[in-house]
Coordinates of C-alpha atoms and ligand atoms in Angstrom, one line a residue:
M1 CA -117.8 -33.5 19.6
K2 CA -121.3 -32.3 18.8
K3 CA -123.7 -31.2 22.4
I4 CA -127.5 -32.4 22.9
V5 CA -129.5 -31.1 25.0
V6 CA -132.6 -33.1 25.7
I7 CA -135.3 -30.5 27.2
G8 CA -138.1 -33.6 29.0
S9 CA -139.1 -35.4 31.9
I10 CA -137.5 -36.7 35.0
N11 CA -139.2 -39.7 36.8
M12 CA -138.6 -41.9 39.3
D13 CA -140.1 -45.3 38.4
L14 CA -141.8 -47.6 41.3
V15 CA -142.4 -51.0 39.8
T16 CA -143.9 -53.7 41.9
I17 CA -144.3 -57.3 40.4
C18 CA -147.0 -59.2 41.5
D19 CA -149.3 -62.5 40.4
R20 CA -152.3 -60.2 39.4
A21 CA -152.7 -56.4 39.7
P22 CA -155.7 -56.0 42.8
N23 CA -159.4 -54.8 41.8
G24 CA -160.8 -51.6 43.3
G25 CA -161.0 -52.1 47.6
E26 CA -158.7 -55.3 47.3
T27 CA -154.9 -56.1 48.9
L28 CA -153.0 -58.5 48.2
L29 CA -149.0 -59.2 48.8
G30 CA -146.3 -58.3 45.6
T31 CA -143.2 -60.3 45.3
E32 CA -140.8 -57.7 43.8
F33 CA -140.2 -54.3 44.4
F34 CA -137.7 -51.7 42.7
Q35 CA -137.2 -48.0 42.1
I36 CA -135.5 -47.3 39.1
P37 CA -135.1 -44.3 37.4
G38 CA -136.5 -43.1 34.4
G39 CA -138.6 -40.5 32.6
K40 CA -138.2 -40.1 28.8
G41 CA -136.4 -36.9 28.8
A42 CA -133.7 -38.4 31.4
N43 CA -133.4 -42.1 30.0
Q44 CA -132.4 -40.1 26.4
A45 CA -129.7 -38.1 28.1
V46 CA -128.6 -41.0 30.2
T47 CA -128.5 -43.0 26.7
I48 CA -126.3 -40.1 25.3
G49 CA -123.8 -39.8 28.5
K50 CA -123.7 -44.0 28.6
L51 CA -122.5 -43.4 25.2
G52 CA -119.6 -41.1 26.1
S53 CA -121.3 -37.8 24.0
R54 CA -121.4 -34.7 25.3
V55 CA -125.7 -34.4 26.8
V56 CA -127.3 -31.2 28.9
I57 CA -131.1 -31.8 30.4
L58 CA -133.4 -29.3 31.2
G59 CA -136.1 -30.0 33.3
K60 CA -137.1 -29.9 37.0
V61 CA -137.3 -32.6 39.7
G62 CA -138.8 -31.8 43.5
D63 CA -137.8 -30.8 46.2
D64 CA -136.8 -34.4 47.2
L65 CA -135.3 -37.7 47.9
F66 CA -136.0 -39.4 44.5
G67 CA -135.3 -35.7 43.0
K68 CA -131.8 -36.2 44.7
E69 CA -131.7 -39.9 43.5
L70 CA -132.6 -39.0 39.7
L71 CA -129.3 -35.9 39.5
S72 CA -127.5 -38.3 40.9
S73 CA -127.6 -41.0 38.9
M74 CA -128.0 -38.4 35.8
D75 CA -124.6 -37.2 36.5
K76 CA -122.9 -40.5 37.5
N77 CA -123.8 -41.4 33.1
G78 CA -122.3 -38.5 32.7
V79 CA -125.5 -35.5 31.8
D80 CA -124.8 -32.3 33.3
I81 CA -127.4 -31.8 35.4
Q82 CA -127.0 -28.2 36.2
F83 CA -129.3 -26.5 34.8
I84 CA -131.9 -28.6 36.6
E85 CA -134.3 -26.4 39.0
K86 CA -136.5 -27.4 41.4
A87 CA -140.3 -27.3 41.8
P88 CA -143.0 -27.0 44.2
V89 CA -144.2 -29.8 43.9
S90 CA -142.9 -33.8 44.5
T91 CA -140.6 -35.2 41.7
G92 CA -142.6 -37.2 38.8
I93 CA -143.2 -40.5 39.2
A94 CA -144.5 -43.9 37.4
K95 CA -146.6 -46.4 40.0
I96 CA -146.0 -49.1 37.2
V97 CA -147.5 -52.5 38.7
V98 CA -146.7 -55.8 36.6
E99 CA -148.4 -59.3 36.6
K100 CA -147.0 -62.5 36.4
N101 CA -148.1 -62.3 32.7
G102 CA -145.9 -59.7 31.8
Q103 CA -149.1 -57.2 31.5
N104 CA -148.4 -53.4 33.0
R105 CA -150.6 -51.5 34.5
I106 CA -148.9 -47.7 34.5
L107 CA -149.7 -45.0 36.8
V108 CA -148.3 -41.4 35.9
V109 CA -148.0 -38.5 38.1
P110 CA -146.2 -35.9 36.4
G111 CA -145.2 -33.4 39.3
A112 CA -142.2 -31.3 38.5
N113 CA -142.3 -32.1 34.9
S114 CA -145.5 -30.2 34.5
Y115 CA -143.7 -26.8 35.7
V116 CA -141.3 -27.5 32.9
D117 CA -142.7 -23.7 31.5
I118 CA -142.4 -21.8 29.0
E119 CA -140.4 -19.0 31.1
Y120 CA -138.0 -21.9 32.3
I121 CA -137.0 -22.2 28.5
D122 CA -136.7 -18.9 28.3
N123 CA -134.0 -18.3 30.9
H124 CA -132.3 -20.9 29.3
L125 CA -132.0 -19.8 26.1
D126 CA -128.5 -19.9 25.9
V127 CA -128.1 -23.3 26.8
I128 CA -130.4 -24.2 23.5
K129 CA -127.7 -21.7 21.7
D130 CA -124.8 -23.4 22.9
C131 CA -125.6 -26.2 21.4
D132 CA -125.9 -28.8 18.2
V133 CA -129.2 -30.3 18.6
V134 CA -132.1 -30.6 20.5
I135 CA -134.4 -33.5 21.4
G136 CA -138.2 -33.1 23.3
Q137 CA -140.9 -35.4 24.1
L138 CA -143.9 -35.0 25.3
E139 CA -144.3 -35.5 29.1
I140 CA -143.8 -32.0 29.8
P141 CA -146.4 -29.3 28.7
I142 CA -146.6 -29.7 24.6
S143 CA -146.5 -25.4 24.8
T144 CA -142.7 -26.1 26.6
V145 CA -142.0 -28.0 23.6
E146 CA -143.4 -26.2 20.7
Y147 CA -141.5 -23.0 22.3
A148 CA -138.6 -24.8 21.9
F149 CA -138.4 -25.8 18.7
K150 CA -139.3 -22.5 17.5
K151 CA -136.3 -21.2 19.5
A152 CA -134.1 -23.7 18.2
K153 CA -135.5 -23.7 14.3
E154 CA -134.4 -20.0 15.2
Y155 CA -130.9 -20.6 16.0
G156 CA -130.8 -23.0 13.4
K157 CA -130.5 -26.8 15.3
I158 CA -131.5 -29.9 14.5
T159 CA -134.6 -30.8 16.2
I160 CA -135.8 -34.1 16.8
L161 CA -139.1 -34.7 18.6
N162 CA -140.3 -38.2 20.1
P163 CA -144.0 -37.4 20.3
A164 CA -144.8 -39.6 23.3
P165 CA -147.6 -39.9 25.2
A166 CA -148.6 -39.3 21.6
I167 CA -151.4 -36.0 21.3
K168 CA -152.5 -34.8 17.9
L169 CA -149.4 -32.2 16.8
S170 CA -149.8 -28.6 15.9
E171 CA -147.8 -28.3 12.1
E172 CA -146.5 -25.9 13.6
L173 CA -144.0 -28.3 15.4
I174 CA -144.2 -30.4 13.5
K175 CA -142.5 -28.0 10.4
N176 CA -140.0 -26.9 14.1
S177 CA -139.1 -30.9 13.9
D178 CA -136.0 -32.4 11.6
Y179 CA -136.9 -36.1 12.4
I180 CA -139.7 -37.3 14.1
I181 CA -139.3 -40.7 15.9
P182 CA -142.7 -42.4 16.7
N183 CA -143.5 -46.3 17.7
E184 CA -146.7 -47.3 15.6
S185 CA -149.3 -46.7 18.1
E186 CA -148.5 -43.4 18.7
L187 CA -148.0 -42.4 14.9
E188 CA -151.7 -43.5 14.1
V189 CA -152.6 -40.7 16.9
I190 CA -150.0 -38.1 15.0
T191 CA -152.1 -39.1 12.0
G192 CA -155.5 -39.8 13.3
M193 CA -155.3 -43.1 10.9
K194 CA -155.9 -46.4 12.0
I195 CA -152.9 -48.4 10.9
E196 CA -153.7 -52.1 10.2
S197 CA -150.9 -53.7 8.0
F198 CA -147.1 -52.5 6.8
D199 CA -148.6 -50.0 3.6
G200 CA -151.0 -48.6 6.1
I201 CA -147.6 -47.3 8.2
I202 CA -145.9 -46.1 4.8
E203 CA -149.5 -44.2 4.0
A204 CA -149.5 -42.5 6.9
A205 CA -145.8 -41.8 7.4
K206 CA -145.8 -40.0 4.0
K207 CA -148.4 -38.0 5.2
V208 CA -146.3 -37.2 8.3
I209 CA -143.8 -35.9 5.9
K210 CA -146.3 -34.0 3.9
M211 CA -146.2 -32.1 6.8
G212 CA -142.9 -30.5 6.9
V213 CA -140.9 -33.1 8.9
K214 CA -137.2 -33.7 7.2
G215 CA -137.3 -37.6 8.5
L216 CA -140.0 -40.0 9.8
I217 CA -138.1 -42.8 12.2
V218 CA -141.2 -45.5 13.1
T219 CA -139.9 -48.2 16.1
L220 CA -141.3 -51.5 15.4
G221 CA -140.3 -53.0 18.4
E222 CA -139.0 -56.6 17.4
K223 CA -139.7 -56.0 14.2
G224 CA -137.0 -53.6 13.9
S225 CA -138.0 -49.7 12.3
L226 CA -137.6 -47.6 9.6
Y227 CA -137.0 -44.6 8.1
L228 CA -139.2 -41.8 5.8
G229 CA -137.5 -39.3 4.0
N230 CA -138.2 -37.0 1.2
D231 CA -136.1 -39.0 -1.0
K232 CA -135.5 -42.2 0.5
F233 CA -137.4 -45.5 2.8
T234 CA -134.9 -47.7 4.8
K235 CA -136.0 -50.6 6.7
H236 CA -133.5 -51.8 9.2
S237 CA -134.1 -55.0 11.1
A238 CA -133.9 -56.0 15.3
Y239 CA -131.6 -57.8 16.2
K240 CA -132.4 -61.4 17.7
V241 CA -132.5 -61.4 21.3
K242 CA -133.7 -63.0 24.5
A243 CA -135.7 -60.2 25.3
I244 CA -137.2 -59.5 29.7
D245 CA -138.0 -55.9 29.7
T246 CA -138.6 -53.3 26.8
T247 CA -138.8 -50.6 28.7
A248 CA -137.2 -47.6 27.4
A249 CA -136.1 -49.5 24.2
G250 CA -137.9 -46.5 22.3
D251 CA -135.6 -44.1 24.6
S252 CA -132.0 -45.5 24.2
F253 CA -132.7 -46.0 20.5
I254 CA -133.3 -42.1 19.8
G255 CA -130.5 -42.0 22.4
G256 CA -128.4 -43.5 20.1
F257 CA -129.7 -42.4 17.1
V258 CA -128.9 -39.2 18.0
T259 CA -124.9 -40.0 18.8
R260 CA -124.8 -41.0 15.4
L261 CA -126.8 -38.3 13.4
D262 CA -123.2 -37.1 11.9
L263 CA -122.6 -40.2 10.1
G264 CA -126.1 -40.3 8.4
V265 CA -129.2 -41.5 9.3
D266 CA -129.2 -45.0 8.3
K267 CA -125.6 -45.1 10.1
A268 CA -127.2 -43.7 13.2
I269 CA -130.5 -46.5 12.7
E270 CA -127.9 -49.2 12.6
F271 CA -126.5 -48.2 15.6
A272 CA -129.5 -46.8 17.8
T273 CA -130.3 -50.7 17.0
K274 CA -128.2 -52.3 18.8
V275 CA -127.7 -49.9 21.5
S276 CA -131.9 -50.6 22.0
A277 CA -132.0 -54.4 21.4
I278 CA -129.0 -54.8 24.2
S279 CA -131.7 -52.4 26.1
V280 CA -134.3 -55.2 26.0
T281 CA -132.0 -57.8 27.4
K282 CA -132.0 -55.8 31.2
R283 CA -135.0 -54.9 33.0
G284 CA -135.6 -51.7 34.2
A285 CA -135.3 -48.1 32.3
Q286 CA -131.5 -46.0 32.8
T287 CA -130.6 -49.5 34.3
S288 CA -130.9 -51.3 31.0
I289 CA -129.0 -48.2 28.9
P290 CA -125.7 -50.2 27.9
T291 CA -122.8 -48.3 27.8
M292 CA -120.2 -47.7 25.0
K293 CA -118.0 -51.2 25.4
E294 CA -121.1 -52.7 25.9
V295 CA -122.1 -51.7 22.3
E296 CA -118.8 -52.4 20.9
N297 CA -119.0 -55.5 22.3
F298 CA -122.1 -57.0 21.0
V299 CA -122.3 -59.3 18.4
G300 CA -125.8 -59.4 17.3
Ligands
ATP1 P1 -140.8 -48.3 25.0 O1 -142.1 -47.1 24.9 O2 -141.3 -49.7 25.8 O3 -139.4 -47.8 25.2 P2 -141.2 -48.0 22.1 O4 -142.6 -48.2 22.0 O5 -141.1 -46.5 22.1 O6 -140.7 -48.3 23.9 P3 -140.1 -50.1 20.2 O7 -140.7 -49.9 19.1 O8 -140.6 -51.4 20.8 O9 -140.1 -48.5 21.0 O10 -139.1 -50.4 20.6 C1 -137.5 -49.4 19.5 C2 -136.6 -50.1 19.1 O11 -136.4 -51.5 20.0 C3 -136.9 -51.1 17.9 O12 -137.0 -50.1 16.9 C4 -136.0 -52.1 17.8 O13 -134.8 -51.8 17.2 C5 -135.3 -51.7 19.7 N1 -136.5 -53.7 20.2 C6 -137.3 -53.3 20.8 N2 -138.0 -55.1 21.0 C7 -137.0 -55.5 20.7 C8 -136.5 -56.4 20.5 N3 -137.9 -57.7 21.9 N4 -135.7 -57.3 20.4 C9 -134.7 -56.7 19.6 N5 -134.8 -55.2 19.7 C10 -135.7 -54.7 20.0

C-alpha cells in the first residue's frame, strides 16, 4: 500500500453560531459553540487515515490543551503523528463566527504552524524519502512548502499542492508540483486572472498547465470539478446532496483523490467527489469526514 506524507497546518476551529456578529465595541450572546479539530493539513491527513491508507503528518502544535486534543484526534483517525513537534507558542486556531444567514467571519492565528520551517523539514527528510506521495497546502510558511516539494521531486515522489489560502506561486513551486488542486478563487489568485465564466476557468487552467504542472484540478463547489492535463480535459459533476456545512469539502476531496490516484486521475476524482459530497452533509471539519464504510454505502 502506498504511503502518503502530508506537510501542513494543524488547527483547532472554535466555531460560534449567532444571530449576527457583533460590531466593534459591542457584546452579544451567541447561540451555540463548537470546538472542532481542523487545519488543512490535519483535515487532509485525517481523510486519508479514515479511508484506510497509510499517512504520516509533518507539522507542529503548541504545548497546550488544543495541541493534545488535536494529536489525539489525528491518532484516533489513523494518522501517524510521531514526527509532530511542539513549538514555543500556542497551537494554531481559527475563530469562526457563523451568522444565522450562513455568513462566516474567520480569524486564523497560525501559532505553531508558522514554526514549520526548512530546518524541521531537513530533520525529517527520511520521512519524505520513505513515502510515495507528498501533499502540501499554504497554511505554513511557503518557503517550507517550496523546499519540501523540491526535495520530494529530487527523490522522485509524486507531489500534490493545494494552494490555499492562495498567494501567487513561484514558477519553481509550480514546476515541482505534479498536481495542483485550487478552488475557483484560488485559481484567480495564482494566475492573476479574473474569472467570470466557464471559459475563463479553462483559460486560467491552461495558463497553469503551461507553467509546467502535470495536472490541474479545479474544484467548483456544488458544480463539481474539472481536470485539465497536458493531453486531456474532463468535467466531473458533484452529487446532489443536502449540504449543511461545506467546511473541509476541499480537504476531503484532496484526501480522497490521493488515496485512489494509482487507479488513474478520473477514478481518483470520481472517488474524491463521493468523499467530499458526504462531508458537506455533516457539520465541522474532521467531524464531517467519512470512513471507507460510509463511502462504500453512499448512494448518490
Ligand atoms: P473548503 O474551503 O470549504 O474546504 P473548497 O472551496 O476548497 O472548500 P469546493 O470547491 O467548495 O472546495 O468543494 C470541493 C469539492 O467538494 C467539490 O469539487 C465537490 O465535489 C464537493 N462539494 C462541495 N460542495 C458541495 C455540495 N454543496 N454538494 C455536493 N458536493 C459538494
